């Protein structure tokens, strides 16, 4: 990945939801100007969600998500609908496509997004085929939903520009303001990145959070220095003044903390992503709950990545070892990866999530909401490690300046 690439997890997710043959795939193709999704008169052509990344003028990098029909049936159909539900968790803006007078399912999906405070636009497609009946249906939908219906035709490319404008108006308020480092260091300041290059780092490359943080710091005109953990003393000796902020990998927290001059602001990539992708205040509360756990507590560790576990893996080896060192071997620790996250969290006393560089913020917040609703504390790798090491009070959190 180059510094100019925008990973899918950093893009605005615009999801299309509707019944089979409601025109979702045709609309995605029309909006992207490419034959991204397979279009067919056969119901259920779209099975797994189809993702298409692009740039929209005035918005920036987005990804359109074409989902399977939420009315799919049978055993396989239910599996497809489940993937549609998973896609809904990561959706920043939803386009709900209506088809006919029977709109009960569409209204339920609109209500679902409204409940989660996700902007949801009502769309009636294939207007070129509907004639006056289409206008009557659109008015009925507006009466039922209490919101305007966007009338579009993918074939005739009608209504697409208005749809793009409405997507821009529906942008979440904090979408453009959200940054990785804006809450911890001012523009133009000197930032030192301490980046261990161990077995976890792909040969010849930096890991994704390092790349994303570095790129943002450069965009913010910061002066950026970098070194590996073992070269930190030499780097500090070479600097005329202490850096305004040091960002390190959480697994190097202890050695970096003990090496820095007293008073040098310190944080980690994972702590930054705790705020950028999730809820930093909730995660700090979760870290406080972590320190009060009994020795036989049940802990769920959730990784976004689905990589093959490596020697000294932070989520599968280092963090569990640190937990057992504090609480003992009676801890019951379960590890899940990717989108394998249990709906029932009642068996767990705590959830510890990774930095989630592979997930978008909306999807992480869906997990935060699940923990809140079920009364289960949640924290993330960096915040948890700092708490276990006893240095969390010395770590600069993203809401501090």
PDB file of N, CA, C and O in Angstrom, residues 25-26 31 84 129 147 160 202 217 345 369 374:
ATOM      1  N   UNK A  25     -27.967  -3.237  -7.654  1.00  0.00           N
ATOM      2  CA  UNK A  25     -26.757  -3.428  -8.453  1.00  0.00           C
ATOM      3  C   UNK A  25     -26.704  -2.457  -9.628  1.00  0.00           C
ATOM      4  O   UNK A  25     -25.647  -1.891  -9.934  1.00  0.00           O
ATOM      5  N   UNK A  26     -27.824  -2.246 -10.290  1.00  0.00           N
ATOM      6  CA  UNK A  26     -27.864  -1.294 -11.402  1.00  0.00           C
ATOM      7  C   UNK A  26     -27.523   0.111 -10.918  1.00  0.00           C
ATOM      8  O   UNK A  26     -26.813   0.866 -11.598  1.00  0.00           O
ATOM      9  N   UNK A  31     -23.909   4.793 -10.384  1.00  0.00           N
ATOM     10  CA  UNK A  31     -23.238   5.770  -9.531  1.00  0.00           C
ATOM     11  C   UNK A  31     -21.727   5.741  -9.699  1.00  0.00           C
ATOM     12  O   UNK A  31     -21.063   6.773  -9.641  1.00  0.00           O
ATOM     13  N   UNK A  84     -25.787  -9.237   4.834  1.00  0.00           N
ATOM     14  CA  UNK A  84     -26.359  -7.909   4.641  1.00  0.00           C
ATOM     15  C   UNK A  84     -26.451  -7.178   5.978  1.00  0.00           C
ATOM     16  O   UNK A  84     -26.153  -5.981   6.072  1.00  0.00           O
ATOM     17  N   UNK A 129     -39.433   3.042 -15.964  1.00  0.00           N
ATOM     18  CA  UNK A 129     -40.357   1.959 -16.265  1.00  0.00           C
ATOM     19  C   UNK A 129     -41.717   2.148 -15.591  1.00  0.00           C
ATOM     20  O   UNK A 129     -42.694   1.510 -15.971  1.00  0.00           O
ATOM     21  N   UNK A 147     -40.432  11.335   4.872  1.00  0.00           N
ATOM     22  CA  UNK A 147     -39.240  11.947   4.300  1.00  0.00           C
ATOM     23  C   UNK A 147     -39.328  11.894   2.780  1.00  0.00           C
ATOM     24  O   UNK A 147     -40.075  11.092   2.220  1.00  0.00           O
ATOM     25  N   UNK A 160     -29.537  10.891 -10.596  1.00  0.00           N
ATOM     26  CA  UNK A 160     -28.274  10.490  -9.963  1.00  0.00           C
ATOM     27  C   UNK A 160     -27.560  11.671  -9.322  1.00  0.00           C
ATOM     28  O   UNK A 160     -26.980  11.544  -8.236  1.00  0.00           O
ATOM     29  N   UNK A 202       5.271  -6.506   8.271  1.00  0.00           N
ATOM     30  CA  UNK A 202       5.560  -7.131   6.974  1.00  0.00           C
ATOM     31  C   UNK A 202       6.907  -6.654   6.448  1.00  0.00           C
ATOM     32  O   UNK A 202       7.238  -5.471   6.530  1.00  0.00           O
ATOM     33  N   UNK A 217       0.270  13.105   9.722  1.00  0.00           N
ATOM     34  CA  UNK A 217       1.214  14.058  10.303  1.00  0.00           C
ATOM     35  C   UNK A 217       1.901  14.892   9.220  1.00  0.00           C
ATOM     36  O   UNK A 217       2.105  16.096   9.383  1.00  0.00           O
ATOM     37  N   UNK A 345     -22.955 -11.171  24.648  1.00  0.00           N
ATOM     38  CA  UNK A 345     -21.724 -10.848  25.378  1.00  0.00           C
ATOM     39  C   UNK A 345     -21.858 -11.089  26.876  1.00  0.00           C
ATOM     40  O   UNK A 345     -20.905 -10.857  27.623  1.00  0.00           O
ATOM     41  N   UNK A 369     -21.678  -0.193  20.925  1.00  0.00           N
ATOM     42  CA  UNK A 369     -23.100  -0.131  21.289  1.00  0.00           C
ATOM     43  C   UNK A 369     -23.582  -1.454  21.861  1.00  0.00           C
ATOM     44  O   UNK A 369     -24.366  -1.476  22.818  1.00  0.00           O
ATOM     45  N   UNK A 374     -25.432  -4.340  26.631  1.00  0.00           N
ATOM     46  CA  UNK A 374     -25.398  -5.555  27.452  1.00  0.00           C
ATOM     47  C   UNK A 374     -24.617  -5.371  28.759  1.00  0.00           C
ATOM     48  O   UNK A 374     -24.412  -6.331  29.501  1.00  0.00           O
TER      49      UNK A 374
END
